[in-house]
């Protein structure tokens, strides 16, 4: 492979201004991912939700050891595990390597739009809430208007009451329509969500050190309330053990349909619980990458291990099956209010905790933009993605990549805020891409071991744990093949199609912009292909498992 001199390599450089503690605070947005799917998962799998959260989080923690090892191999690269894993696959196919980078970016950038839509829903539910069917407002309206409701069934009366009491801002939209399997809307939630994204962009424009400083205080303001809503109801005796029993599928039978639903829960949970791997996106900006890298991801993993188990446990233990299947909980819009009510207290406590939940989602958005923009930046520097993404401002922030994140997610946000079906379709498509990235990078661990056995490793994962991560990559393939269809019938195929979009993008960069040659940084990283055909066997084995699981597990 011939090296070239790339005149477009940015003159500005990322600054080594970060310690593992700073990366920990940036990754502290990961626990807030529980708010994205806690309602949808509980409403789908019922009483098994807490078991699924616990299994998924333990899996994510085991996988993190592989990521920690391969990140240490590249102290001068930014962008996260996908960048480090792509270097392993590059020896075995030019188009395999960028697939990892692309899928990781698609998964992470969607947090911007999905998170902004949730934060907007929290705001609207606080200041312009839609009354529930059992609320006093609805009952009083029916009583006051009983004369005009004569002859209508009670359900019809409730529907009319809710329609009359719903604030007009909840119905307003500048424009709306349909795109294939999803709808879109420029409604109030869209504009509120767009404002959140612009705020995050402004903060991160100052560079990683400034981002870490802001995120530290936001992190404290979020981790503490999440811990409060997880622990206080237990101390107050509000957790009912009966809400976990019997520990069985909602249908009561352990048949194929039930297992399909369970696997769909594990598929969805992985999108949230595996996310703390973003802590290693900043290796190029660590003061001491050899030590900071593994400390960052393992400390973030321990934080997530605690919160991803305790918060869903309390959530389910207090609300019970009837509570978690409420429509506002399933679609996520009512989760913040439900968590706040669980703690108790007056209106001041209620609104303070809802504010904290908004900040929690804002923190996850900041985590997403910081990580996904650096994935785009390093992908550009390494020759995977278009050159313009490799620009840095004078603060060392990848601003072109950040603008790309922002503009792309404004379009996605319009879909996410339209309805719950569109929201979960986007989340499922995003997660299909995330599972592809996960598979490629967990297998990159053993490929690096075979191909680069003598390369210095600041952190070396126990071989047994590395092997366990490889096994889990195939387990995740089962989750993807079996579970994506639950969230939308077209989710798996749409996700696979989205992943393949990297082909024209990479072709343009590699063959049009670079003339079929890689920048020197990648050319120099290549070595002997000692793994032989094993990477290809692993790749086709994973694809086969996805297709087989999709065929076997049905509703």
XYZ file of C-alpha atoms in Angstrom:
555
model
C 0.000 0.000 0.000
C 1.473 3.357 -1.053
C 1.525 6.277 1.334
C 0.746 9.779 0.168
C 1.164 13.199 1.648
C -2.260 14.653 2.318
C -2.112 18.390 1.968
C -5.514 18.634 3.560
C -4.427 17.270 6.937
C -5.543 19.981 9.375
C -2.965 22.471 10.569
C -4.649 22.739 13.941
C -4.153 19.806 16.300
C -6.193 18.344 19.094
C -4.814 19.392 22.435
C -3.736 16.996 25.152
C -5.712 18.771 27.846
C -7.772 15.885 29.226
C -7.294 13.362 32.032
C -9.274 10.171 32.578
C -11.405 12.072 35.090
C -12.428 14.576 32.417
C -13.342 11.745 30.039
C -15.292 10.114 32.870
C -17.377 13.257 33.279
C -17.980 13.500 29.528
C -19.075 9.845 29.518
C -21.247 10.497 32.595
C -24.015 11.279 30.124
C -24.241 7.547 29.375
C -26.355 6.655 32.460
C -28.990 9.085 31.183
C -29.497 6.738 28.211
C -31.672 4.689 30.558
C -34.301 7.412 30.151
C -34.483 6.787 26.391
C -35.841 3.267 26.553
C -36.823 2.458 30.149
C -40.500 2.983 29.345
C -40.540 1.255 25.968
C -38.630 -1.741 27.284
C -40.741 -2.165 30.424
C -43.946 -1.795 28.435
C -42.813 -4.518 26.036
C -41.214 -7.197 28.235
C -43.120 -6.506 31.451
C -41.763 -7.921 34.712
C -38.614 -9.288 33.101
C -37.365 -5.746 32.426
C -35.046 -5.566 35.441
C -33.438 -8.896 34.503
C -32.861 -7.669 30.970
C -31.276 -4.412 32.171
C -28.953 -6.312 34.515
C -27.884 -8.869 31.875
C -27.304 -6.149 29.286
C -25.233 -3.994 31.618
C -23.010 -6.902 32.671
C -22.492 -7.727 29.001
C -21.511 -4.135 28.277
C -19.001 -4.123 31.124
C -17.357 -7.347 29.905
C -17.113 -5.917 26.380
C -15.443 -2.738 27.644
C -12.235 -4.628 28.486
C -11.689 -5.369 24.787
C -12.269 -1.742 23.888
C -9.844 -0.609 26.585
C -7.083 -2.811 25.160
C -7.409 -1.832 21.512
C -7.702 1.878 22.382
C -4.291 1.736 24.046
C -2.727 0.613 20.761
C -3.432 4.019 19.196
C -2.459 6.820 21.610
C -2.485 9.399 18.804
C -5.960 8.688 17.445
C -9.282 10.167 18.461
C -12.768 8.913 17.647
C -13.330 5.879 19.856
C -13.436 2.108 19.573
C -14.659 2.052 15.966
C -11.500 3.830 14.773
C -9.241 1.421 16.671
C -11.191 -1.601 15.483
C -11.202 -0.443 11.866
C -7.399 -0.633 11.811
C -7.638 -4.377 12.483
C -10.109 -4.996 9.665
C -8.272 -2.820 7.129
C -5.810 -5.617 6.400
C -8.696 -7.853 5.340
C -10.750 -5.518 3.177
C -10.880 -1.819 2.397
C -14.659 -1.696 2.616
C -14.936 -3.656 5.883
C -12.916 -1.204 7.965
C -14.975 1.969 7.320
C -18.158 0.005 8.028
C -17.173 -0.016 11.693
C -16.570 3.741 11.746
C -19.769 4.545 9.871
C -22.027 2.308 11.979
C -20.605 3.720 15.186
C -21.256 7.254 13.994
C -24.840 6.502 12.890
C -25.561 4.977 16.304
C -24.008 7.781 18.308
C -25.156 10.764 16.277
C -28.791 9.673 16.605
C -28.551 10.331 20.346
C -28.592 14.035 19.450
C -32.002 13.902 17.803
C -33.562 11.198 19.984
C -32.306 12.843 23.163
C -33.464 16.283 22.072
C -36.927 14.898 21.321
C -37.131 13.368 24.820
C -35.946 16.588 26.500
C -38.529 18.533 24.501
C -41.247 16.091 25.578
C -40.237 16.573 29.226
C -40.515 20.347 28.836
C -43.891 20.164 27.119
C -45.240 17.678 29.673
C -44.226 20.063 32.439
C -45.632 23.294 31.039
C -48.293 22.073 28.573
C -49.253 18.593 29.714
C -51.941 16.404 28.194
C -54.284 15.159 30.974
C -54.519 11.429 31.533
C -57.808 9.603 31.100
C -58.171 9.139 34.879
C -57.206 12.692 35.898
C -59.460 14.996 37.905
C -59.445 17.514 35.049
C -60.981 14.998 32.661
C -63.610 13.846 35.156
C -64.565 17.446 36.015
C -64.845 18.386 32.321
C -67.134 15.423 31.625
C -69.301 16.394 34.586
C -69.502 20.029 33.487
C -70.356 19.112 29.887
C -72.580 16.103 30.542
C -75.525 17.609 28.648
C -73.604 17.731 25.356
C -72.211 14.227 25.845
C -75.527 12.426 26.090
C -75.574 9.173 24.133
C -71.790 8.826 23.925
C -69.928 5.889 25.429
C -67.648 6.711 28.353
C -64.494 6.151 26.278
C -65.778 8.636 23.711
C -66.525 11.140 26.461
C -62.973 10.770 27.790
C -61.533 11.259 24.316
C -63.517 14.469 23.859
C -62.416 15.708 27.278
C -58.748 15.076 26.573
C -59.046 16.796 23.194
C -60.669 19.829 24.765
C -58.145 20.072 27.612
C -55.029 19.519 25.486
C -53.066 22.785 25.117
C -53.130 24.068 21.548
C -49.314 24.116 21.368
C -49.357 20.313 21.503
C -51.358 20.184 18.275
C -49.553 22.989 16.406
C -47.092 22.214 13.619
C -45.500 24.376 10.959
C -45.358 21.475 8.509
C -45.782 17.714 8.599
C -45.781 14.737 6.242
C -44.822 11.126 5.612
C -41.528 9.599 4.434
C -41.781 5.869 3.781
C -42.442 4.029 7.072
C -42.176 7.151 9.248
C -43.755 10.567 9.573
C -42.155 13.934 10.297
C -43.346 17.177 11.877
C -41.974 20.660 12.541
C -44.006 20.937 15.741
C -43.268 22.603 19.085
C -41.163 19.650 20.243
C -38.993 20.034 17.135
C -38.167 23.678 17.856
C -37.481 23.038 21.539
C -35.259 20.089 20.629
C -33.410 22.166 18.025
C -32.700 24.786 20.698
C -31.153 22.097 22.927
C -28.896 20.930 20.086
C -27.726 24.477 19.352
C -26.920 24.970 23.029
C -24.769 21.834 23.061
C -23.011 22.956 19.877
C -22.156 26.322 21.438
C -20.677 24.672 24.534
C -18.564 22.189 22.581
C -17.262 24.800 20.169
C -14.793 25.786 22.920
C -12.953 22.463 22.732
C -12.742 19.335 24.856
C -11.334 20.961 27.991
C -14.194 23.447 28.168
C -16.693 20.679 27.418
C -15.313 18.531 30.238
C -15.525 21.453 32.677
C -19.194 22.115 31.879
C -20.014 18.431 31.803
C -18.529 17.864 35.248
C -21.093 20.129 36.869
C -23.925 18.847 34.697
C -22.817 15.333 35.556
C -23.058 15.986 39.269
C -26.461 17.587 38.745
C -27.641 14.448 36.953
C -25.916 11.490 38.614
C -27.101 12.621 42.046
C -30.821 12.849 41.074
C -30.632 9.535 39.192
C -29.195 8.007 42.351
C -31.939 9.694 44.383
C -34.782 8.303 42.259
C -33.092 4.910 42.428
C -32.420 4.786 46.173
C -34.953 7.007 48.010
C -38.084 4.975 47.077
C -36.322 1.856 48.400
C -35.566 3.585 51.693
C -39.166 4.833 51.901
C -40.481 1.296 51.399
C -42.249 2.099 48.132
C -40.800 -0.852 46.239
C -43.296 -3.705 46.065
C -41.644 -7.103 45.558
C -44.899 -8.309 44.021
C -44.231 -6.052 41.032
C -41.387 -8.403 40.056
C -43.343 -11.641 40.473
C -44.002 -13.894 38.771
C -40.736 -13.395 36.862
C -42.174 -14.523 33.538
C -43.087 -13.158 30.099
C -46.218 -11.028 29.872
C -47.998 -13.869 28.064
C -47.173 -16.274 30.893
C -45.677 -18.803 28.468
C -42.017 -19.396 27.601
C -42.820 -20.002 23.964
C -41.043 -18.793 20.825
C -43.014 -15.546 20.707
C -42.059 -14.739 24.290
C -38.387 -15.413 23.590
C -38.602 -13.124 20.585
C -39.939 -10.367 22.833
C -37.198 -11.003 25.414
C -34.490 -10.819 22.754
C -36.028 -7.583 21.486
C -35.656 -6.184 25.001
C -31.997 -7.191 25.148
C -31.520 -5.643 21.701
C -32.997 -2.312 22.816
C -31.231 -2.275 26.186
C -27.824 -2.704 24.539
C -28.190 0.643 22.776
C -28.252 2.279 26.203
C -26.069 0.069 28.395
C -23.098 -0.290 26.019
C -22.793 3.462 25.464
C -20.153 4.234 28.088
C -17.487 3.045 25.613
C -17.538 6.680 24.440
C -15.063 7.370 27.265
C -12.240 6.237 24.954
C -13.159 8.623 22.128
C -10.641 11.113 23.501
C -7.388 9.121 23.489
C -5.722 11.724 21.245
C -6.625 14.403 23.812
C -5.453 12.553 26.945
C -2.432 13.926 28.765
C -1.335 10.357 29.533
C -3.099 8.102 26.995
C -1.370 4.954 28.235
C -3.038 5.173 31.636
C -5.962 7.518 31.090
C -7.618 5.367 28.387
C -8.434 2.234 30.372
C -9.120 4.176 33.579
C -11.711 6.288 31.746
C -13.731 3.425 30.289
C -13.614 1.161 33.342
C -14.627 3.950 35.744
C -17.481 4.958 33.438
C -18.480 1.292 33.237
C -18.704 0.957 37.009
C -20.920 4.050 37.213
C -23.253 2.673 34.549
C -23.262 -0.780 36.147
C -24.731 0.750 39.289
C -27.253 3.176 37.780
C -28.517 0.960 34.956
C -29.557 -1.630 37.517
C -30.790 0.449 40.464
C -32.930 2.948 38.465
C -34.900 0.325 36.434
C -35.251 -1.794 39.601
C -36.906 1.028 41.521
C -38.888 2.163 38.479
C -40.469 -1.258 38.088
C -40.782 -1.913 41.822
C -42.793 1.260 42.446
C -44.921 1.563 39.304
C -45.700 -2.097 38.688
C -46.794 -3.596 35.389
C -49.834 -1.346 35.045
C -47.751 1.754 35.610
C -44.949 0.902 33.188
C -47.430 0.098 30.407
C -49.063 3.540 30.585
C -48.818 5.115 27.087
C -46.865 8.139 28.350
C -44.318 5.791 29.956
C -44.021 3.524 26.928
C -43.359 6.443 24.559
C -40.935 7.985 27.086
C -42.622 11.368 27.438
C -43.921 10.712 30.967
C -40.830 9.019 32.422
C -39.393 12.149 34.081
C -42.657 12.973 35.862
C -43.100 9.343 36.963
C -39.563 9.202 38.392
C -40.097 12.466 40.239
C -43.423 11.328 41.709
C -41.748 8.128 42.929
C -39.511 10.167 45.247
C -42.407 12.106 46.734
C -42.456 15.679 48.036
C -44.326 18.772 46.965
C -44.499 20.600 43.644
C -41.067 22.200 44.154
C -39.396 18.793 44.499
C -41.404 17.484 41.563
C -40.354 20.239 39.176
C -36.773 20.242 40.450
C -36.428 16.543 39.658
C -38.052 16.980 36.245
C -35.504 19.727 35.558
C -32.775 17.314 36.567
C -34.114 14.744 34.123
C -34.005 17.372 31.372
C -30.390 18.077 32.329
C -29.711 14.345 32.271
C -30.859 14.105 28.679
C -28.932 17.283 27.834
C -25.833 15.613 29.260
C -26.383 12.587 27.020
C -26.676 14.912 24.017
C -23.346 16.510 24.924
C -21.777 13.074 25.287
C -23.107 12.142 21.856
C -21.867 15.222 20.012
C -18.443 15.049 21.649
C -17.978 11.404 20.684
C -19.659 11.264 17.275
C -17.944 14.397 15.970
C -14.548 12.958 16.874
C -15.438 9.741 15.096
C -16.135 11.777 11.944
C -12.940 13.786 12.422
C -10.647 10.772 12.845
C -12.456 8.937 10.068
C -11.547 11.825 7.801
C -7.913 11.955 8.940
C -7.549 8.193 8.412
C -9.072 8.294 4.939
C -12.476 6.715 5.580
C -14.694 9.786 5.308
C -14.666 13.027 3.237
C -11.741 15.388 3.839
C -13.765 18.399 4.937
C -14.602 16.576 8.210
C -10.948 16.764 9.267
C -11.039 20.478 10.106
C -10.311 21.744 13.645
C -10.884 25.232 15.019
C -8.341 27.104 17.139
C -9.718 25.391 20.267
C -8.949 21.983 18.753
C -12.663 21.199 18.289
C -13.747 19.323 15.109
C -16.215 22.004 14.030
C -16.950 20.733 10.515
C -17.831 17.357 11.986
C -19.965 19.072 14.633
C -21.846 21.047 11.969
C -22.434 17.809 10.072
C -23.832 16.214 13.232
C -26.077 19.212 13.840
C -27.531 19.535 10.323
C -28.078 15.780 9.934
C -29.843 15.549 13.277
C -32.186 18.454 12.585
C -33.671 16.316 9.809
C -33.788 13.240 12.049
C -35.317 15.268 14.895
C -38.303 16.142 12.711
C -38.995 12.407 12.441
C -38.300 11.583 16.092
C -40.813 14.114 17.462
C -43.680 13.131 15.159
C -44.905 10.026 17.021
C -43.739 7.072 19.137
C -43.643 4.698 16.151
C -41.192 6.931 14.294
C -39.108 7.405 17.462
C -38.642 3.687 18.055
C -38.059 3.047 14.345
C -35.127 5.485 14.453
C -33.842 3.989 17.688
C -34.015 0.449 16.266
C -32.260 1.425 13.004
C -29.597 3.205 15.031
C -29.151 0.121 17.176
C -28.808 -2.225 14.199
C -25.834 -0.093 13.166
C -24.542 -0.095 16.741
C -24.655 -3.886 16.926
C -22.720 -4.119 13.648
C -20.052 -1.835 15.109
C -20.092 -3.884 18.304
C -19.559 -7.128 16.390
C -16.683 -5.786 14.292
C -14.869 -4.239 17.245
C -15.163 -7.130 19.657
C -13.654 -9.339 16.962
C -11.003 -6.699 16.276
C -9.638 -7.476 19.747
C -8.421 -10.957 18.839
C -7.422 -9.880 15.322
C -5.086 -7.267 16.812
C -3.715 -9.905 19.194
C -2.850 -12.230 16.295
C -1.645 -9.630 13.791
C 0.207 -7.343 16.214
C 1.346 -9.582 19.074
C 4.446 -7.516 19.884
C 2.860 -4.084 19.770
C 2.967 -2.241 23.085
C -0.280 -2.505 25.033
C -0.597 -0.091 27.988
C -3.529 -2.215 29.105
C -3.903 -5.895 28.247
C -7.293 -7.470 28.912
C -7.331 -10.970 30.436
C -7.479 -13.468 27.574
C -10.576 -15.107 29.051
C -12.387 -11.751 29.111
C -11.279 -11.027 25.538
C -12.665 -14.417 24.470
C -15.906 -13.723 26.357
C -16.244 -10.443 24.445
C -15.907 -12.343 21.175
C -18.657 -14.765 22.195
C -20.874 -11.830 23.180
C -20.447 -10.328 19.711
C -22.380 -13.326 18.358
C -24.926 -13.117 21.165
C -25.546 -9.504 20.127
C -25.973 -10.725 16.534
C -28.817 -12.933 17.785
C -30.391 -9.935 19.556
C -30.232 -7.934 16.341
C -31.630 -10.624 14.076
C -34.416 -11.638 16.426
C -35.299 -8.424 18.216
C -35.168 -5.507 15.781
C -38.455 -6.469 14.122
C -40.407 -5.927 17.350
C -39.750 -2.184 17.262
C -40.633 -1.891 13.572
C -41.096 -4.599 10.910
C -38.639 -2.843 8.591
C -36.063 -1.911 11.263
C -33.535 -4.686 10.559
C -33.497 -4.164 6.796
C -33.496 -0.382 7.128
C -30.560 -0.662 9.534
C -28.592 -2.924 7.204
C -29.335 -0.556 4.321
C -28.153 2.413 6.382
C -24.925 0.574 7.166
C -24.274 -0.019 3.455
C -24.461 3.713 2.734
C -20.785 3.847 3.706
C -19.910 2.195 0.378
C -20.497 5.272 -1.835
C -19.148 7.602 0.892
C -15.890 5.660 1.249
C -15.618 5.122 -2.509
C -15.786 8.897 -3.037
C -13.125 9.637 -0.432
C -10.757 6.817 -1.287
C -10.952 6.670 -5.065
C -11.985 10.222 -6.012
C -10.281 12.355 -3.370
C -7.261 10.141 -2.582
C -6.777 8.295 -5.866
C -7.052 4.835 -4.297
C -4.331 5.455 -1.707
C -4.568 5.960 2.058
C -3.034 8.830 4.033
C 0.324 7.941 5.571
C -1.025 7.365 9.074
C -3.070 4.393 7.904
C -0.528 3.150 5.368
C 2.105 2.874 8.067
C -0.183 0.948 10.404
C -0.521 -2.029 8.080
C 1.341 -5.258 8.743
C 1.231 -8.957 8.024
C -2.163 -10.695 7.809
C -1.407 -13.438 10.318
C -5.039 -14.296 11.091
C -5.512 -15.837 7.647
C -9.130 -16.606 6.803
C -10.380 -16.392 10.394
C -11.652 -12.783 10.128
C -13.707 -13.740 7.060
C -15.080 -16.803 8.850
C -16.045 -14.586 11.795
C -17.689 -12.019 9.519
C -19.799 -14.462 7.517
C -20.601 -16.390 10.691
C -22.024 -13.227 12.247
C -24.107 -12.437 9.172
C -25.405 -16.002 9.116
C -26.462 -15.797 12.771
C -28.348 -12.532 12.165
C -30.291 -14.001 9.248
C -30.930 -17.302 11.044
C -32.176 -15.551 14.186
C -34.460 -13.364 12.091
C -35.924 -16.485 10.464
C -36.322 -18.552 13.654
C -37.689 -15.969 16.069
C -41.107 -14.706 15.024
C -44.106 -13.079 16.653
